[in-house]
Amino acid sequence: MKTVLVVDDELDIAEAIQAILEEEQLRVVVCGNGREALARLKEEKPDLAIIDVMMPVMNGYETIDAIRKDGTHHFPILVMSAIQPPKTKMEEQQWAGFLKKPFSLRDLVDTVERLTSS
């Protein structure tokens, strides 16, 4: 079973994503901020991470930088945000994709299926 790490401080959004992806037979681990996600990565080996940009404690960009800097995690990262990020940020952090909030559930599922199929 594939595992997806969802990092979003908006619990209702994270739980909705979790419910949809679990219907697709994926295991979902939800974290409320970047620090929590980094701690969970010590025990979890996700096949994909979905990370919100605007979060307290540690924003999405900082979280992705920490994941990439660690060098031991090579899963794709799907970023979600209400604000379109700069293209240079997408390239430098090697994102696998971007979803602009609000997004359709179909777009979410299609993107996750594409990124986890291998």
One Martini backbone bead per residue (centre of mass of N, CA, C, O) as a GRO file, in nm:
protein
  118
    1MET     BB    1   0.096   0.037   0.024
    2LYS     BB    2   0.065   0.359  -0.023
    3THR     BB    3   0.219   0.667   0.095
    4VAL     BB    4   0.082   0.978   0.229
    5LEU     BB    5   0.193   1.302   0.296
    6VAL     BB    6   0.016   1.546   0.493
    7VAL     BB    7   0.070   1.913   0.496
    8ASP     BB    8  -0.156   2.089   0.718
    9ASP     BB    9  -0.309   2.334   0.928
   10GLU     BB   10  -0.581   2.255   0.792
   11LEU     BB   11  -0.766   2.007   0.908
   12ASP     BB   12  -1.006   1.988   0.708
   13ILE     BB   13  -0.831   1.949   0.458
   14ALA     BB   14  -0.662   1.706   0.548
   15GLU     BB   15  -0.909   1.518   0.602
   16ALA     BB   16  -1.022   1.525   0.316
   17ILE     BB   17  -0.777   1.409   0.177
   18GLN     BB   18  -0.766   1.151   0.337
   19ALA     BB   19  -1.043   1.035   0.259
   20ILE     BB   20  -0.998   1.025  -0.048
   21LEU     BB   21  -0.731   0.853  -0.048
   22GLU     BB   22  -0.847   0.608   0.106
   23GLU     BB   23  -1.048   0.535  -0.124
   24GLU     BB   24  -0.772   0.479  -0.306
   25GLN     BB   25  -0.582   0.293  -0.126
   26LEU     BB   26  -0.436   0.490   0.078
   27ARG     BB   27  -0.195   0.592   0.292
   28VAL     BB   28  -0.236   0.841   0.558
   29VAL     BB   29  -0.035   1.118   0.673
   30VAL     BB   30  -0.088   1.366   0.921
   31CYS     BB   31   0.028   1.711   0.933
   32GLY     BB   32   0.034   2.048   1.082
   33ASN     BB   33   0.353   2.069   1.017
   34GLY     BB   34   0.684   2.067   0.939
   35ARG     BB   35   0.806   1.953   1.199
   36GLU     BB   36   0.624   1.708   1.215
   37ALA     BB   37   0.706   1.589   0.944
   38LEU     BB   38   1.009   1.550   1.002
   39ALA     BB   39   0.962   1.356   1.239
   40ARG     BB   40   0.798   1.138   1.075
   41LEU     BB   41   1.037   1.066   0.872
   42LYS     BB   42   1.178   0.868   1.077
   43GLU     BB   43   0.921   0.644   1.031
   44GLU     BB   44   0.850   0.732   0.746
   45LYS     BB   45   0.783   0.618   0.386
   46PRO     BB   46   0.694   0.798   0.149
   47ASP     BB   47   0.566   0.833  -0.192
   48LEU     BB   48   0.427   1.109  -0.094
   49ALA     BB   49   0.392   1.470  -0.082
   50ILE     BB   50   0.164   1.709   0.070
   51ILE     BB   51   0.222   2.068   0.061
   52ASP     BB   52   0.179   2.346   0.224
   53VAL     BB   53   0.279   2.675   0.239
   54MET     BB   54   0.081   2.813   0.454
   55MET     BB   55   0.247   2.800   0.767
   56PRO     BB   56   0.318   2.755   1.071
   57VAL     BB   57   0.647   2.738   1.213
   58MET     BB   58   0.668   2.585   0.907
   59ASN     BB   59   0.687   2.625   0.600
   60GLY     BB   60   0.684   2.473   0.299
   61TYR     BB   61   0.960   2.564   0.197
   62GLU     BB   62   1.119   2.478   0.451
   63THR     BB   63   1.036   2.183   0.442
   64ILE     BB   64   1.152   2.115   0.165
   65ASP     BB   65   1.441   2.195   0.220
   66ALA     BB   66   1.483   1.986   0.449
   67ILE     BB   67   1.427   1.735   0.282
   68ARG     BB   68   1.642   1.783   0.058
   69LYS     BB   69   1.894   1.822   0.246
   70ASP     BB   70   1.902   1.541   0.374
   71GLY     BB   71   1.899   1.310   0.118
   72THR     BB   72   1.695   1.047   0.202
   73HIS     BB   73   1.455   1.183   0.037
   74HIS     BB   74   1.279   1.070  -0.286
   75PHE     BB   75   1.009   1.198  -0.302
   76PRO     BB   76   0.744   1.338  -0.416
   77ILE     BB   77   0.619   1.685  -0.448
   78LEU     BB   78   0.311   1.833  -0.358
   79VAL     BB   79   0.184   2.151  -0.403
   80MET     BB   80  -0.017   2.378  -0.197
   81SER     BB   81  -0.208   2.683  -0.289
   82ALA     BB   82  -0.360   3.004  -0.316
   83ILE     BB   83  -0.073   3.080  -0.425
   84GLN     BB   84   0.125   3.146  -0.678
   85PRO     BB   85   0.424   3.041  -0.737
   86PRO     BB   86   0.727   3.060  -0.829
   87LYS     BB   87   0.892   2.896  -1.074
   88THR     BB   88   1.171   2.889  -0.934
   89LYS     BB   89   1.077   2.732  -0.684
   90MET     BB   90   0.987   2.476  -0.828
   91GLU     BB   91   1.270   2.411  -0.949
   92GLU     BB   92   1.462   2.423  -0.693
   93GLN     BB   93   1.265   2.201  -0.530
   94GLN     BB   94   1.147   1.976  -0.712
   95TRP     BB   95   0.862   1.957  -0.808
   96ALA     BB   96   0.591   1.752  -0.920
   97GLY     BB   97   0.366   1.970  -0.821
   98PHE     BB   98   0.057   2.181  -0.851
   99LEU     BB   99  -0.208   2.312  -0.634
  100LYS     BB  100  -0.478   2.521  -0.650
  101LYS     BB  101  -0.653   2.688  -0.428
  102PRO     BB  102  -0.908   2.553  -0.510
  103PHE     BB  103  -0.960   2.208  -0.568
  104SER     BB  104  -1.030   1.929  -0.719
  105LEU     BB  105  -1.070   1.602  -0.650
  106ARG     BB  106  -0.991   1.497  -0.928
  107ASP     BB  107  -0.716   1.639  -0.945
  108LEU     BB  108  -0.597   1.507  -0.699
  109VAL     BB  109  -0.624   1.209  -0.779
  110ASP     BB  110  -0.478   1.224  -1.052
  111THR     BB  111  -0.208   1.326  -0.941
  112VAL     BB  112  -0.153   1.103  -0.735
  113GLU     BB  113  -0.160   0.868  -0.933
  114ARG     BB  114   0.074   0.967  -1.109
  115LEU     BB  115   0.292   0.990  -0.862
  116THR     BB  116   0.242   0.669  -0.755
  117SER     BB  117   0.302   0.541  -1.025
  118SER     BB  118   0.547   0.240  -1.041
   0.00000   0.00000   0.00000
